[in-house]
Tab-separated table of C-alpha atoms and ligand atoms in Angstrom:
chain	number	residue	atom	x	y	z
A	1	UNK	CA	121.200	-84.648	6.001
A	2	UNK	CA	123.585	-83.432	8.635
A	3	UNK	CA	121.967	-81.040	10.900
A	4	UNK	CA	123.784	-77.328	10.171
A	5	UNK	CA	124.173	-74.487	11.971
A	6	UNK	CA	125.258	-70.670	10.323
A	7	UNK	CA	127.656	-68.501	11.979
A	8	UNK	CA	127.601	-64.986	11.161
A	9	UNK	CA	131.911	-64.107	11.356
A	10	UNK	CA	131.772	-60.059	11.888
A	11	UNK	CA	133.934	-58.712	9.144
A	12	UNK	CA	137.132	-60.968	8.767
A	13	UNK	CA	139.188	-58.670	6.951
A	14	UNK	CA	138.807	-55.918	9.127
A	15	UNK	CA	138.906	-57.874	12.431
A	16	UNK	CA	141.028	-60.424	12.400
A	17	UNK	CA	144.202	-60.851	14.439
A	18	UNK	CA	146.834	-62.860	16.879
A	19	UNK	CA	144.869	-65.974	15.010
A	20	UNK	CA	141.176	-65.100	15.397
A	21	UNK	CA	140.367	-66.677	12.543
A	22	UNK	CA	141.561	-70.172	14.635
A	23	UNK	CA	138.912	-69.605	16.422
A	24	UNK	CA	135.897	-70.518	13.175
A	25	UNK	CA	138.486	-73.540	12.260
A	26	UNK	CA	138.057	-74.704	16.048
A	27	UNK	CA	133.822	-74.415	15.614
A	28	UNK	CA	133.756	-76.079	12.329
A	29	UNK	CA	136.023	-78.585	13.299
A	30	UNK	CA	134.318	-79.160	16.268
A	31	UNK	CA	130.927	-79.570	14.647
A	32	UNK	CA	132.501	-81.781	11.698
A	33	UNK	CA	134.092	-84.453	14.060
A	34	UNK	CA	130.525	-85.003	15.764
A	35	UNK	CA	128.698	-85.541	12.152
A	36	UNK	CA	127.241	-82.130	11.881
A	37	UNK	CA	127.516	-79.120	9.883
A	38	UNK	CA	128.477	-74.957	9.723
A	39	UNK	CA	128.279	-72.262	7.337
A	40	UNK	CA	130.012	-69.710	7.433
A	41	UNK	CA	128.966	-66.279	6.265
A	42	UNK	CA	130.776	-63.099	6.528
A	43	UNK	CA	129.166	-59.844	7.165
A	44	UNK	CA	130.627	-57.101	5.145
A	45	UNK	CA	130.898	-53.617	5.427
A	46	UNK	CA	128.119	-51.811	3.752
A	47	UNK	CA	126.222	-54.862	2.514
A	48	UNK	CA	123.054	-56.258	3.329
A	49	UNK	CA	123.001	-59.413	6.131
A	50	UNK	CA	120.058	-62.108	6.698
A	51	UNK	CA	120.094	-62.227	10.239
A	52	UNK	CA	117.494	-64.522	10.546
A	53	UNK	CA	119.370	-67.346	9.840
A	54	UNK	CA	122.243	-67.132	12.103
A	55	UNK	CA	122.557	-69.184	14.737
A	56	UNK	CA	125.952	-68.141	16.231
A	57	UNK	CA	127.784	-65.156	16.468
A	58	UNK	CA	131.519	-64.255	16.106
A	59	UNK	CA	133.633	-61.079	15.979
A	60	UNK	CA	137.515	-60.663	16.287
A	61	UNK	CA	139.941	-58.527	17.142
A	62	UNK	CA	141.766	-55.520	15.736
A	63	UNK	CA	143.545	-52.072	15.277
A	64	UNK	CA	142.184	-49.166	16.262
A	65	UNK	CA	141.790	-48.337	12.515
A	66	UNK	CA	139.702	-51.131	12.173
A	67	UNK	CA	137.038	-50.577	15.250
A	68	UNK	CA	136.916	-46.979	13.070
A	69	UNK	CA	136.503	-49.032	9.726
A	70	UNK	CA	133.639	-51.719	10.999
A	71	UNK	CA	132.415	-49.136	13.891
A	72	UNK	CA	129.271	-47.403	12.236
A	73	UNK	CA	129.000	-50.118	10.096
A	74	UNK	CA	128.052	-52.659	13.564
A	75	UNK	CA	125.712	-49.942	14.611
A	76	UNK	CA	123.900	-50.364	11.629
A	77	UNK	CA	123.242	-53.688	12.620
A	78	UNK	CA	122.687	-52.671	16.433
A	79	UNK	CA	119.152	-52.870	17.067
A	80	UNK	CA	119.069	-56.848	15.358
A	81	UNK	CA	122.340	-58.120	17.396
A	82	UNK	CA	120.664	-56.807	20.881
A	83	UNK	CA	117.890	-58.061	19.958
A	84	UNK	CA	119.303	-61.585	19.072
A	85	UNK	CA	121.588	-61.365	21.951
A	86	UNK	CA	118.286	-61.008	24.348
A	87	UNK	CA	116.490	-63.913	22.543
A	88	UNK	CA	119.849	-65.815	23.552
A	89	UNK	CA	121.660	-66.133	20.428
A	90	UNK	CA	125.160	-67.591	21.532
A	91	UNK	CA	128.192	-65.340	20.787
A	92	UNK	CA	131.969	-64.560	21.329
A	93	UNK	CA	133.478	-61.355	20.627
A	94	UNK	CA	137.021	-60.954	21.320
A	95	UNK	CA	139.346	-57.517	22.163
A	96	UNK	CA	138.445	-55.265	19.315
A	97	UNK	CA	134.846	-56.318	18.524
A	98	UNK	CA	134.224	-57.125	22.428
A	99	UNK	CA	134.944	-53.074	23.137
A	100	UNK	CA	132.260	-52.191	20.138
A	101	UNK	CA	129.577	-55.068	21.599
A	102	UNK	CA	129.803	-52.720	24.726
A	103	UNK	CA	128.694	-48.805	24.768
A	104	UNK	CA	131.428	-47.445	23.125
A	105	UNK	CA	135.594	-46.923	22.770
A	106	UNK	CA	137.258	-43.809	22.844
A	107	UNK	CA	141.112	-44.252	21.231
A	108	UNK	CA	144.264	-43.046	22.436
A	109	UNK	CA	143.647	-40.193	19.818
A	110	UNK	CA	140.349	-39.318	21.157
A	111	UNK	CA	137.915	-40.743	18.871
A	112	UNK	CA	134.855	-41.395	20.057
A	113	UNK	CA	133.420	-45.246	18.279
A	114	UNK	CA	130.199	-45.625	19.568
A	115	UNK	CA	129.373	-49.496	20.336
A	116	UNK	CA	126.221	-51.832	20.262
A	117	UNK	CA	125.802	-51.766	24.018
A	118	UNK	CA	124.821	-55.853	24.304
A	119	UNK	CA	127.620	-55.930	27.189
A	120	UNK	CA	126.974	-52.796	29.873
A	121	UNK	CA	130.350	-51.233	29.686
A	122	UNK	CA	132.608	-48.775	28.249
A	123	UNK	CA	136.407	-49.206	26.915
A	124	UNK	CA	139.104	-46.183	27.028
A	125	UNK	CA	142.470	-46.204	25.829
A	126	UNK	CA	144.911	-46.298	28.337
A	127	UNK	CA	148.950	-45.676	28.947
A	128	UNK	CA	149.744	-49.332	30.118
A	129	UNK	CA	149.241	-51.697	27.023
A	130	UNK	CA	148.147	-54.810	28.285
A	131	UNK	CA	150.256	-57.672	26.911
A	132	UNK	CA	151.127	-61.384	27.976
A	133	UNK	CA	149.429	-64.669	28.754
A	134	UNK	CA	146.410	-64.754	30.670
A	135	UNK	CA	144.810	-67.481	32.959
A	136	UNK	CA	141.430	-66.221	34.043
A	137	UNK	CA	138.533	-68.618	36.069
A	138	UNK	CA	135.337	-68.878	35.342
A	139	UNK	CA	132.801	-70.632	37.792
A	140	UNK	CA	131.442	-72.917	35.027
A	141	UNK	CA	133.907	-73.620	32.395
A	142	UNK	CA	137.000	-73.609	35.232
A	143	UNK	CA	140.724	-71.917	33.848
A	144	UNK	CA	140.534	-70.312	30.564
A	145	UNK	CA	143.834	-69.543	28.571
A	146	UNK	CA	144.794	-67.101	26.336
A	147	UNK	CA	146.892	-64.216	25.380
A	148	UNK	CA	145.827	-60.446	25.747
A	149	UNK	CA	147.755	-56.929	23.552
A	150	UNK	CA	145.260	-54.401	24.201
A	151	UNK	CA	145.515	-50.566	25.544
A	152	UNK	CA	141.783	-50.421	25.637
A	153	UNK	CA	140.616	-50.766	29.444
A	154	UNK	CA	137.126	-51.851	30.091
A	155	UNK	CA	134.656	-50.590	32.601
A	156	UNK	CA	132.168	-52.891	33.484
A	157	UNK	CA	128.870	-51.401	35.076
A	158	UNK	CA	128.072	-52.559	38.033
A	159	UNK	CA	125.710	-55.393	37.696
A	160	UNK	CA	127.447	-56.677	34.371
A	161	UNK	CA	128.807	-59.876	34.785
A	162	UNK	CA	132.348	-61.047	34.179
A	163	UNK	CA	133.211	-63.657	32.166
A	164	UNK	CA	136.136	-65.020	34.390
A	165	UNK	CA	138.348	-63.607	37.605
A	166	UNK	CA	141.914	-63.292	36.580
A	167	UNK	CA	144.629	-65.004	38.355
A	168	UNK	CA	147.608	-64.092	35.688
A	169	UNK	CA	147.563	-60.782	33.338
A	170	UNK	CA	144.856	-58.220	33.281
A	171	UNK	CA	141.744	-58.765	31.348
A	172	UNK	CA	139.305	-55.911	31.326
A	173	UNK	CA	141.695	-53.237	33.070
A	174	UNK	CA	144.842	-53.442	35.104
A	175	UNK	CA	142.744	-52.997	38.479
A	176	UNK	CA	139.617	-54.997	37.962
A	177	UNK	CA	140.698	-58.218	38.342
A	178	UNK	CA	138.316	-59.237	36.326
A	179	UNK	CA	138.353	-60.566	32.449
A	180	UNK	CA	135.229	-60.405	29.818
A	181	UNK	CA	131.821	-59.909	30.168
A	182	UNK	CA	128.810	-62.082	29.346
A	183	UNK	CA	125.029	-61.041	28.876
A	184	UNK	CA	122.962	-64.076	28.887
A	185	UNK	CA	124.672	-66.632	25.828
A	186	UNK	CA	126.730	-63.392	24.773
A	187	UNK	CA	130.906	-63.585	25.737
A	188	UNK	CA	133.013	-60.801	25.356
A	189	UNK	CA	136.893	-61.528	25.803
A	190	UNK	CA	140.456	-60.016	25.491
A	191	UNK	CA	141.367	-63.639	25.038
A	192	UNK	CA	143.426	-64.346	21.611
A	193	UNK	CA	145.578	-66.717	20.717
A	194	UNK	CA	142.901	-68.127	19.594
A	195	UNK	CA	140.725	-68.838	22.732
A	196	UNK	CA	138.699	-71.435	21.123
A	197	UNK	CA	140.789	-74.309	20.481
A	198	UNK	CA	142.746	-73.900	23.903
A	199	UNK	CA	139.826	-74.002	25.758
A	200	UNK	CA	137.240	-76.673	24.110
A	201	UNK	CA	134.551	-75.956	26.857
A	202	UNK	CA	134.151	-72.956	25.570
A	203	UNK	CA	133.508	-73.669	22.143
A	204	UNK	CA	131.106	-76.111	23.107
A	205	UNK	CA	129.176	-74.222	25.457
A	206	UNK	CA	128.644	-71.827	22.574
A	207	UNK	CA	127.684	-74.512	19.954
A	208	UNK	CA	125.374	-76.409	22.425
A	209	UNK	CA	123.400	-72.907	22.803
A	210	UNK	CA	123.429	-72.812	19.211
A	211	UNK	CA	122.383	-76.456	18.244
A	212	UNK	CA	119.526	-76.625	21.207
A	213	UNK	CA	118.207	-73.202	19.670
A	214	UNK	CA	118.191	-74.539	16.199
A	215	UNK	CA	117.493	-78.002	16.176
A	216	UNK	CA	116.345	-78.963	20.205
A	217	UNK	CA	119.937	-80.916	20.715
A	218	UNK	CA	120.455	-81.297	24.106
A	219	UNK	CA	123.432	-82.366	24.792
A	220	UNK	CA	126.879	-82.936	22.980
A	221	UNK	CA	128.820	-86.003	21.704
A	222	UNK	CA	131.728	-85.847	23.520
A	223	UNK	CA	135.015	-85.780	21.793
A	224	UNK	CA	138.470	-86.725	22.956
A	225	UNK	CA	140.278	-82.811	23.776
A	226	UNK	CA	143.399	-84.390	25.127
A	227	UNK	CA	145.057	-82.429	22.419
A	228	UNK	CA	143.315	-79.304	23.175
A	229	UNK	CA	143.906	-79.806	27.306
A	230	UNK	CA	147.422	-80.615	26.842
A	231	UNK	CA	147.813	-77.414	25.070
A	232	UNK	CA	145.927	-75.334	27.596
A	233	UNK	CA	147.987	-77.258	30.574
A	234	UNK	CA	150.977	-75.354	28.596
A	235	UNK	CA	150.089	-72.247	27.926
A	236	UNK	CA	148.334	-71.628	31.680
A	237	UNK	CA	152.023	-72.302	32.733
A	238	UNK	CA	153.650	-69.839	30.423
A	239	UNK	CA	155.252	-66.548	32.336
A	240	UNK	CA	153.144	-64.109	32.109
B	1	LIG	N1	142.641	-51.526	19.566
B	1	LIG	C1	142.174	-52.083	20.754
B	1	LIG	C2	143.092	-51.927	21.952
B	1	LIG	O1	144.314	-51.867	21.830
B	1	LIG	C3	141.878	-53.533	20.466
B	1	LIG	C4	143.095	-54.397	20.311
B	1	LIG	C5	142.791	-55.811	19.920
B	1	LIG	O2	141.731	-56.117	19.374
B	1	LIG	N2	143.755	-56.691	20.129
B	1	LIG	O3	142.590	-51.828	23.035
């Protein structure tokens, strides 16, 4: 039997846009083509979720009425995701569900949604909506692409890591210069578009972390990304 992995997807309907979804497609896919296996398994609002199965995590983004919807709902499940997240579970959070992974959001109408805290940092609504392609760098996995609509500005603390330094758009906050955070295998992102399949490094730095976990893999079959590279080459030359 193939070997499988299960990724946890952080409620779909709620948070789900500018092609998140793409982003599950790209790990399955990506898993398939090498001979193994996912499962997919969607946790809900208000029902009960085996944690102890999952291997990787993944949340999207959304509207401010969805961070309320899904926002006490994540809290609930708090204490297990930091706890997963130090015991280096990989995951990727993107926009909406990367502001909730960090202490908390307050929206442009002054709600206060308290967040999970895995990523030290804090997200406010802002005047300037952030919106446009983004080319950010990141010391490992080189020039990630993707495409940012977000008024939320995030504050990292000081010792959080980025995930990249930007070189077109804005990423956390207009001034920063700096896009994402990551806490150990944990990535939080404003990239959408989705990030995964224009930037294959990425998805398989998270699915390595989740196969070596799992099953002691150590290293990858590689797989021909012209495809994926070609489309990355694109979009890193798009105006911003
Ligand atoms: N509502 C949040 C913001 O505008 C998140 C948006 C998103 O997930 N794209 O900052």
């Amino acid at each position: 039997m193939s070997q499988t992995i299960v990724i946890a997807h952080l409620y779909p309907r709620e948070m789900n846009i500018y092609g998140d979804m793409g982003n599950i497609i790209s790990l399955v896919k990506r898993l398939e083509w090498r001979g193994l296996r996912a499962e997919v398994r969607q946790v809900e609002i208000g029902e009960a979720f085996d944690w102890e199965a999952v291997d990787l995590v993944f949340g999207g983004g959304g509207q401010d009425s969805g961070q309320l919807a899904v926002g006490a709902d994540l809290v609930r499940h708090g204490d297990k995701l930091r706890e997963m997240a130090k015991a280096g579970v990989p995951m990727l959070v993107i926009c909406g569900l990367y502001q909730l992974f960090g202490r908390e959001f307050v929206t442009g109408g002054g709600d206060v949604i308290p967040g999970i805290g895995v990523f030290n940092a804090n997200t406010r609504a802002g005047s300037v909506r952030m919106i446009g392609n983004v080319v950010a760098k990141n010391d490992e996995l080189g020039a990630l692409v993707g495409f940012e609509n977000h008024s939320g500005a995030t504050k990292l603390d000081k010792g959080q890591l980025p995930l990249a330094k930007v070189s077109k758009g804005c990423g956390n906050n207009p001034k920063s210069g700096y896009e994402g955070a990551v806490s150990g295998e944990a990535i939080g992102t404003y990239l959408h578009g989705p990030v995964l399949p224009k930037n294959p490094q990425l998805a398989d730095k998270l699915l390595l972390a989740a196969l070596k976990r799992r099953h002691g893999v150590q290293e990858l079959q590689p797989l021909d990304s012209s495809f994926e590279l070609a489309a990355a080459k694109v979009a890193a030359t798009r105006p911003r």
